[in-house]
Amino acid sequence: MSSTDATPAEDMLIIHGGTPLEGEVHVRGAKNLVSKAMVAALLGTSPSVLRSVPAIRDVEVVTGLLRVHGVDVELDGDTLYMDPTSVESAGVEEINVHAGTSRIPILLCGPLLHRLGRAFIPDLGGCNIGGRPIDFHLDALRKFGAVVDKDADGTHLSAPNGLHGIRYELEFPSVGATEQVLLTAVMAKGTTELRNAAIEPEIIDLICILQKMGAIIKVHTNRVIEIVGVDELKGYSHRALPDRIEAASWASAALATQGSVFVRGAQQTDMMTFLNVFRSIGGAYEVNDDPNEGGIRFWHPGTALKPVALETDVHPGLMTDWQQPIVVALTQADGLSIMHETVYENRFGYTSELRRMGANIELYSDCLGGTPCRWGRRNFLHSAVIAGPSKLHAADLQIPDLRAGFSHLIAAMAAEGTSRVYGVDRYITRGYENFEAKLLGLGAKIERPTSTLANRR
Ligand code: UD1
């Protein structure tokens, strides 16, 4: 484990591995939609209601950001009420309280420019999985007519002449930049045409929300989205689509630990690519499409898992956030597997910890087993070869980011012996609701260090 890490000793989970996960978990609304839906509420002239909101830290962060801008936010169970009728400017210091905790502030730009004529964004956080620049966002905002001014505090934006529709082509179908254009274009003067847009299910759900609010958005073929600006949007009422990343994480945990998990709420349509991969590795699943109690049961059928060659891609390809839990499961497959990461340049850092646990994983800068991508030319270690099956043994692990963190948990549960996983409160709680209770419910043998338990009493 890295000695330079500043994770407090009590931010740790003790995992006694080797027990198959068996039972049921319930997955609520998608983290990657809920935070954006909360930003969309800022655009309304009346209150919005969002249902199936998970209790995760990213929701708390956006709640904080909305509140400093005068939005009244109330959570009742898993329903969020947001009243933006008194939106107001916030001071740099108030906003900076949220600096470094999430990348969502960048998406507030368009709505705040429409509502207040100016916006401020602090330095951005989010997972440390590559450079994660915001050049597409700022470039598009400038073209809409925003004036962007960076100083030591962060980035200040204003729109002295209002915002006007644009014709814009993204260099890469970025999820965040597509959302930025949507949230800005809906109330810009005139029509916007966005080419090479991302079309992830969470983006389509955001478009549904904006349409409910009164927006006119046409999703054409070939990643073209056309938005006709309107003068006013009202509040919305919406149920967030389920979290397909969390669902895939539990599915991979079932496979890696030779267990069986029913993921209530998981939806087949948004997970088709994952389901194909799961089956080709040798995992089994069954879809229950009951509207209330439905979900997908994932299990290890007891036969050897098969190696596969995969690459991540934008939707409808294999999602980059599914990569890490799948790699852990592939350490148990019988033969050589390949994972080519094409979305982020630096998303295999977590494999060094897996190697210490006995996994046989080598990283390469070539685009292995798939289409040449932009990272191959630039020498990033973005392809992994996984030779399995490996007997994983316990280790002390340091979580580097949210998704990698959950894959460390899976590895520790699949391993023989007792592991200590550091950074669970800092990272896992950002995107996994009640993960400890869910793990316990599935029969995982986990505990907190005694000092933490004493503090919590
Ligand atoms: C979102 C998701 C994240 C997921 C990712 C890709 C949220 C909160 N997070 O992140 O879970 O892994 O989509 O599906 O929804 N890029 C630029 N310039 C930019 C913006 C992006 O070069 O201005 C690059 C990024 O460095 C990356 C690629 O585009 O290589 C994709 O990033 P993007 O789709 O924007 O990811 P996020 O929206 O940050």
XYZ file of C-alpha atoms and ligand atoms in Angstrom:
496
model
C 0.000 0.000 0.000
C 1.196 3.520 -0.780
C 2.869 5.063 2.258
C 2.244 8.585 0.967
C -1.485 8.203 1.223
C -3.283 10.444 3.702
C -6.311 8.200 4.290
C -7.186 8.171 8.013
C -6.687 4.772 9.642
C -10.386 4.509 10.587
C -11.498 4.953 6.952
C -11.053 1.238 6.447
C -13.039 -1.928 5.997
C -11.827 -5.328 7.149
C -12.902 -8.043 4.721
C -12.647 -11.756 5.461
C -12.703 -13.145 1.924
C -13.708 -16.445 0.403
C -17.475 -16.283 0.986
C -19.772 -16.316 -2.082
C -22.153 -13.338 -2.127
C -25.729 -14.610 -2.046
C -29.001 -12.686 -1.867
C -30.604 -9.493 -3.098
C -29.628 -5.827 -3.377
C -31.772 -2.913 -4.497
C -30.300 -0.400 -6.933
C -31.818 3.078 -6.997
C -31.438 5.992 -9.457
C -28.209 6.430 -11.409
C -25.578 8.661 -9.836
C -24.663 9.895 -13.314
C -28.216 11.086 -13.962
C -29.378 12.252 -10.551
C -26.648 14.890 -10.138
C -27.394 16.327 -13.622
C -31.169 16.204 -13.036
C -30.596 18.282 -9.907
C -28.737 20.881 -11.985
C -31.573 20.914 -14.548
C -33.992 21.906 -11.754
C -32.174 25.276 -11.654
C -33.605 26.090 -15.082
C -37.243 25.836 -13.971
C -39.526 28.666 -12.906
C -41.381 26.237 -10.594
C -40.336 23.380 -8.233
C -39.122 19.970 -9.450
C -39.522 16.518 -7.935
C -36.969 13.764 -8.493
C -37.686 10.196 -7.318
C -35.465 7.164 -6.680
C -32.608 9.358 -5.452
C -29.803 7.308 -3.858
C -28.241 8.314 -0.542
C -24.732 8.990 -1.901
C -22.258 11.777 -1.296
C -22.486 13.222 -4.806
C -26.150 14.026 -4.097
C -25.110 15.816 -0.884
C -22.510 17.812 -2.820
C -24.986 18.985 -5.469
C -27.555 19.699 -2.733
C -24.954 21.992 -1.147
C -24.238 23.696 -4.464
C -27.932 24.271 -5.177
C -28.569 25.607 -1.672
C -25.771 28.202 -1.874
C -27.506 29.421 -5.034
C -30.801 29.918 -3.225
C -32.531 26.690 -4.262
C -34.654 25.155 -1.519
C -33.793 21.414 -1.478
C -35.620 18.879 0.699
C -35.147 15.118 0.751
C -38.050 12.920 1.875
C -37.104 9.223 1.732
C -35.735 8.846 -1.776
C -37.693 11.800 -3.204
C -35.995 15.132 -3.688
C -37.960 18.397 -3.833
C -36.148 21.350 -5.386
C -37.596 24.861 -5.453
C -35.507 27.220 -7.632
C -37.888 30.199 -7.556
C -35.440 32.316 -5.522
C -32.158 31.552 -7.314
C -29.417 33.979 -6.380
C -25.696 34.486 -6.886
C -23.375 32.764 -4.464
C -20.033 34.043 -3.217
C -16.778 32.442 -4.326
C -16.086 31.300 -0.769
C -19.473 29.622 -0.354
C -19.023 27.772 -3.645
C -15.426 26.889 -2.863
C -16.601 24.871 0.131
C -17.512 22.339 -2.553
C -14.298 22.696 -4.530
C -12.495 19.486 -5.263
C -15.376 17.224 -4.304
C -17.149 16.731 -7.637
C -17.053 17.635 -11.327
C -20.702 18.706 -11.312
C -20.075 22.474 -10.724
C -19.015 22.856 -14.367
C -22.560 21.880 -15.406
C -24.073 24.729 -13.420
C -22.594 27.249 -15.875
C -25.333 27.309 -18.518
C -28.273 27.334 -16.064
C -26.659 30.043 -13.891
C -25.807 32.175 -16.931
C -29.460 31.939 -18.000
C -30.845 32.638 -14.543
C -28.335 35.195 -13.259
C -26.125 36.284 -16.142
C -23.000 35.021 -14.395
C -21.489 31.903 -12.878
C -18.418 30.799 -10.961
C -16.882 27.354 -10.920
C -14.282 26.216 -8.398
C -11.457 23.790 -9.138
C -13.035 20.486 -10.053
C -12.731 17.133 -8.348
C -14.031 13.730 -9.365
C -12.103 10.529 -9.826
C -8.418 10.599 -10.590
C -8.463 8.467 -13.740
C -6.725 10.678 -16.298
C -6.333 14.346 -17.151
C -10.116 14.953 -17.244
C -9.873 18.374 -18.921
C -12.853 20.732 -19.356
C -11.725 22.258 -22.659
C -14.809 21.007 -24.568
C -17.072 22.581 -21.935
C -15.393 25.981 -21.980
C -15.032 26.007 -25.765
C -18.759 25.338 -26.231
C -19.730 27.918 -23.577
C -17.587 30.561 -25.301
C -19.288 29.801 -28.609
C -22.704 30.218 -26.936
C -21.507 33.733 -26.027
C -20.067 33.283 -22.521
C -17.032 35.282 -21.457
C -14.677 33.010 -19.498
C -12.222 34.485 -17.053
C -9.883 32.305 -14.987
C -8.181 33.503 -11.801
C -6.595 31.925 -8.737
C -10.037 31.132 -7.198
C -11.472 29.318 -10.215
C -13.355 30.267 -13.377
C -15.750 33.219 -13.634
C -18.254 33.351 -16.496
C -20.612 36.038 -17.711
C -22.901 36.462 -20.713
C -23.095 40.198 -21.419
C -24.984 39.659 -24.697
C -26.994 36.574 -23.695
C -26.475 33.025 -24.997
C -27.164 32.077 -28.614
C -27.601 28.692 -30.312
C -24.521 27.150 -31.957
C -23.462 24.516 -34.448
C -20.860 22.469 -32.623
C -19.010 19.201 -33.144
C -17.374 17.466 -30.204
C -13.890 16.060 -30.778
C -14.961 13.044 -28.685
C -18.516 12.129 -27.559
C -17.959 13.402 -24.022
C -20.819 12.757 -21.600
C -20.233 15.905 -19.560
C -19.730 18.190 -22.573
C -22.923 16.857 -24.192
C -24.793 17.620 -20.971
C -23.192 21.063 -20.875
C -24.467 21.833 -24.371
C -27.952 20.484 -23.562
C -28.289 22.455 -20.327
C -27.130 25.643 -22.068
C -28.887 25.261 -25.428
C -32.395 24.628 -24.046
C -32.778 28.306 -23.186
C -30.317 29.877 -25.646
C -31.750 32.068 -28.412
C -32.221 30.061 -31.615
C -31.290 26.510 -32.552
C -28.263 24.453 -31.519
C -26.943 21.504 -33.476
C -24.561 19.241 -31.579
C -22.591 16.680 -33.600
C -20.680 13.677 -32.242
C -22.788 13.866 -29.064
C -22.732 11.244 -26.321
C -25.964 9.212 -26.195
C -25.562 7.338 -22.908
C -28.890 6.252 -21.308
C -28.325 8.850 -18.565
C -28.164 11.564 -21.247
C -31.383 10.345 -22.851
C -33.005 10.398 -19.386
C -31.767 13.985 -18.904
C -33.296 14.854 -22.283
C -36.603 13.341 -21.071
C -36.428 15.594 -18.005
C -35.691 18.697 -20.081
C -38.528 17.796 -22.435
C -40.910 17.529 -19.447
C -39.748 21.026 -18.481
C -40.755 22.396 -21.877
C -37.576 21.991 -23.971
C -37.572 21.002 -27.652
C -34.800 18.453 -28.254
C -34.516 16.137 -31.251
C -32.161 13.168 -31.110
C -31.231 12.395 -34.714
C -29.226 9.439 -36.047
C -25.405 9.471 -36.053
C -24.992 11.262 -32.719
C -26.630 14.511 -33.842
C -28.792 16.347 -31.315
C -30.795 19.420 -32.246
C -32.099 21.758 -29.566
C -34.545 24.583 -30.243
C -34.140 27.206 -27.530
C -37.242 28.288 -25.566
C -37.819 31.341 -23.347
C -39.012 29.546 -20.238
C -38.877 26.110 -18.618
C -41.009 24.870 -15.721
C -40.254 22.323 -12.998
C -40.433 18.579 -13.645
C -41.490 15.371 -11.919
C -39.339 12.376 -12.798
C -38.148 8.957 -11.611
C -34.421 8.540 -12.243
C -33.362 5.592 -14.362
C -31.611 2.828 -12.374
C -27.857 2.844 -11.823
C -26.430 0.446 -14.416
C -22.901 0.911 -13.054
C -23.876 -0.192 -9.570
C -25.890 -3.088 -11.040
C -22.862 -4.289 -13.038
C -20.659 -3.969 -9.952
C -22.884 -6.372 -7.978
C -23.107 -8.704 -10.996
C -19.307 -8.867 -11.217
C -19.068 -9.404 -7.457
C -21.432 -12.390 -7.772
C -19.253 -13.848 -10.532
C -15.894 -13.258 -8.836
C -17.041 -14.747 -5.511
C -18.900 -17.673 -7.154
C -22.158 -16.384 -5.742
C -25.645 -15.382 -6.882
C -27.107 -11.873 -6.540
C -30.534 -10.586 -7.557
C -30.121 -6.890 -8.411
C -33.582 -5.437 -7.938
C -34.117 -2.411 -10.171
C -31.506 -3.440 -12.789
C -32.854 -2.903 -16.297
C -32.023 -5.024 -19.323
C -32.259 -2.269 -21.971
C -29.500 -0.138 -20.453
C -27.259 -3.118 -19.717
C -27.392 -5.068 -22.987
C -23.688 -4.722 -23.728
C -22.759 -5.718 -20.187
C -25.100 -8.716 -20.298
C -23.463 -9.951 -23.522
C -20.037 -9.688 -21.911
C -21.231 -11.351 -18.713
C -22.569 -14.294 -20.701
C -19.480 -14.603 -22.917
C -17.292 -14.820 -19.783
C -19.462 -17.724 -18.634
C -21.691 -15.943 -16.118
C -25.414 -16.673 -15.989
C -28.281 -14.203 -15.608
C -32.047 -14.101 -15.680
C -34.145 -10.997 -16.312
C -37.319 -10.418 -14.290
C -39.257 -7.599 -15.962
C -41.932 -7.101 -13.308
C -42.500 -3.291 -13.227
C -42.219 -3.099 -9.420
C -40.216 -6.047 -8.175
C -38.206 -6.690 -11.354
C -34.451 -6.834 -11.769
C -31.737 -9.198 -12.955
C -30.324 -12.199 -11.109
C -26.634 -12.803 -11.813
C -24.795 -15.942 -10.779
C -21.727 -18.122 -11.283
C -22.944 -21.361 -12.872
C -20.189 -23.470 -11.303
C -18.303 -24.105 -14.557
C -14.937 -22.511 -15.467
C -15.086 -18.877 -16.603
C -13.913 -18.141 -20.161
C -11.315 -15.556 -21.251
C -12.452 -12.727 -23.561
C -11.016 -9.772 -25.518
C -12.886 -6.567 -24.702
C -12.618 -2.853 -25.230
C -14.400 -0.014 -23.516
C -16.189 2.591 -25.594
C -18.861 5.252 -25.445
C -22.469 4.027 -25.455
C -23.623 1.644 -26.859
C -20.152 0.148 -26.308
C -18.822 -1.402 -23.111
C -18.927 1.310 -20.477
C -15.573 2.387 -19.035
C -17.022 2.245 -15.479
C -17.797 -1.463 -15.988
C -14.169 -2.179 -16.833
C -12.712 -2.536 -13.322
C -15.235 -4.989 -11.817
C -15.094 -7.082 -15.015
C -11.283 -7.229 -14.820
C -11.501 -8.633 -11.286
C -13.888 -11.336 -12.524
C -11.517 -12.049 -15.443
C -8.691 -12.871 -13.021
C -10.760 -16.014 -12.388
C -11.242 -16.924 -16.090
C -9.334 -19.847 -17.542
C -6.837 -18.286 -20.012
C -5.681 -14.935 -21.415
C -8.137 -12.015 -21.496
C -7.586 -8.564 -22.953
C -9.125 -5.264 -21.856
C -8.465 -2.250 -24.100
C -9.512 1.027 -22.394
C -10.356 3.656 -25.028
C -12.225 6.294 -23.006
C -9.631 7.272 -20.362
C -5.868 7.231 -20.697
C -5.105 6.193 -17.138
C -7.722 3.796 -15.814
C -5.636 0.759 -14.889
C -3.811 2.166 -11.837
C -5.861 -0.119 -9.584
C -4.367 -3.252 -11.173
C -1.106 -2.843 -9.219
C -3.052 -3.651 -6.032
C -4.659 -6.656 -7.743
C -1.192 -7.871 -8.760
C -0.107 -7.742 -5.119
C -3.057 -10.034 -4.385
C -1.779 -12.617 -6.855
C -3.530 -11.523 -10.073
C -1.494 -11.877 -13.234
C -2.092 -8.595 -15.108
C 0.298 -6.842 -17.496
C -0.265 -3.355 -18.940
C 0.660 -2.252 -22.463
C 0.649 1.026 -24.366
C -0.444 -0.705 -27.605
C -4.120 -0.864 -28.566
C -4.411 -4.612 -27.952
C -7.155 -6.741 -29.396
C -9.255 -3.941 -30.848
C -9.489 -0.720 -32.786
C -6.565 1.730 -32.626
C -7.545 4.559 -30.244
C -6.168 8.015 -29.368
C -4.168 6.681 -26.360
C -2.051 4.201 -28.349
C -0.346 6.974 -30.301
C 0.456 8.785 -27.054
C 2.072 5.895 -25.215
C -0.388 5.523 -22.332
C -0.595 2.134 -20.604
C -4.201 1.569 -21.598
C -4.405 -2.143 -22.530
C -4.360 -4.937 -19.956
C -3.680 -8.637 -20.450
C -5.126 -10.748 -17.666
C -3.907 -14.329 -17.308
C -6.186 -16.479 -15.193
C -7.271 -18.198 -13.166
C -5.300 -16.748 -10.249
C -5.778 -17.624 -6.633
C -6.212 -14.228 -4.986
C -4.849 -13.769 -1.496
C -5.636 -11.086 1.074
C -3.738 -7.778 1.173
C -3.914 -4.270 2.591
C -5.352 -2.151 -0.222
C -5.535 1.579 -0.852
C -8.514 2.682 -2.935
C -7.452 5.105 -5.698
C -10.904 6.158 -7.006
C -14.598 5.322 -6.894
C -14.979 2.501 -9.443
C -11.533 1.015 -8.856
C -12.427 1.066 -5.162
C -15.408 -1.185 -5.605
C -13.276 -3.582 -7.646
C -10.830 -3.721 -4.713
C -13.746 -4.686 -2.478
C -14.732 -7.437 -4.923
C -11.153 -8.718 -5.088
C -10.900 -8.769 -1.286
C -14.178 -10.705 -1.048
C -12.975 -13.220 -3.635
C -9.555 -13.601 -1.972
C -8.522 -16.062 0.674
C -7.804 -14.467 4.044
C -8.400 -11.085 5.657
C -7.835 -7.850 3.713
C -7.939 -4.285 4.930
C -9.299 -1.838 2.375
C -8.509 1.847 3.019
C -10.443 4.830 1.638
C -13.962 3.333 1.602
C -15.644 6.387 3.186
C -13.718 8.779 0.989
C -14.457 7.063 -2.304
C -17.086 4.298 -2.239
C -19.744 6.410 -0.508
C -19.575 8.895 -3.421
C -21.423 6.461 -5.663
C -22.600 3.344 -3.812
C -25.597 3.721 -1.522
C -25.460 1.783 1.775
C -22.772 -0.477 0.393
C -21.817 -1.882 3.790
C -25.402 -2.865 4.658
C -25.789 -4.364 1.188
C -22.581 -6.387 1.559
C -23.656 -7.664 4.972
C -27.073 -8.569 3.532
C -25.298 -10.674 0.887
C -23.413 -12.567 3.575
C -20.042 -10.822 3.175
C -17.835 -11.127 6.241
C -16.871 -7.496 6.792
C -16.206 -5.351 9.820
C -14.978 -1.904 10.784
C -11.876 -1.419 12.922
C -12.796 -1.222 16.616
C -11.704 2.452 16.891
C -14.256 3.438 14.195
C -17.050 1.576 15.944
C -16.223 3.363 19.189
C -16.345 6.753 17.382
C -19.705 5.967 15.855
C -21.414 5.139 19.122
C -18.979 10.760 -17.155
C -19.321 9.873 -15.979
C -18.227 8.836 -15.722
C -17.955 8.043 -17.001
C -17.696 8.994 -18.178
C -17.569 8.249 -19.490
C -20.616 11.348 -14.597
C -20.722 12.121 -13.327
N -19.464 10.720 -14.803
O -17.812 11.485 -16.818
O -18.701 7.961 -14.704
O -16.801 7.264 -16.790
O -18.766 9.939 -18.309
O -18.697 7.465 -19.711
O -21.564 11.264 -15.373
N -12.740 15.059 -22.318
C -11.933 16.040 -22.847
N -12.321 17.346 -22.683
C -13.477 17.697 -22.043
C -14.300 16.680 -21.527
C -13.913 15.367 -21.675
O -10.886 15.764 -23.434
O -13.777 18.906 -21.923
C -12.331 13.646 -22.453
C -12.012 13.020 -21.090
O -10.718 13.332 -20.684
C -12.196 11.538 -21.379
C -13.353 11.539 -22.382
O -13.419 12.863 -22.920
O -11.055 11.006 -21.981
C -14.680 11.167 -21.791
O -14.983 12.006 -20.716
P -16.492 12.428 -20.385
O -17.403 11.588 -21.189
O -16.615 13.902 -20.493
O -16.601 12.006 -18.863
P -17.381 12.740 -17.698
O -18.600 13.419 -18.214
O -16.424 13.530 -16.876
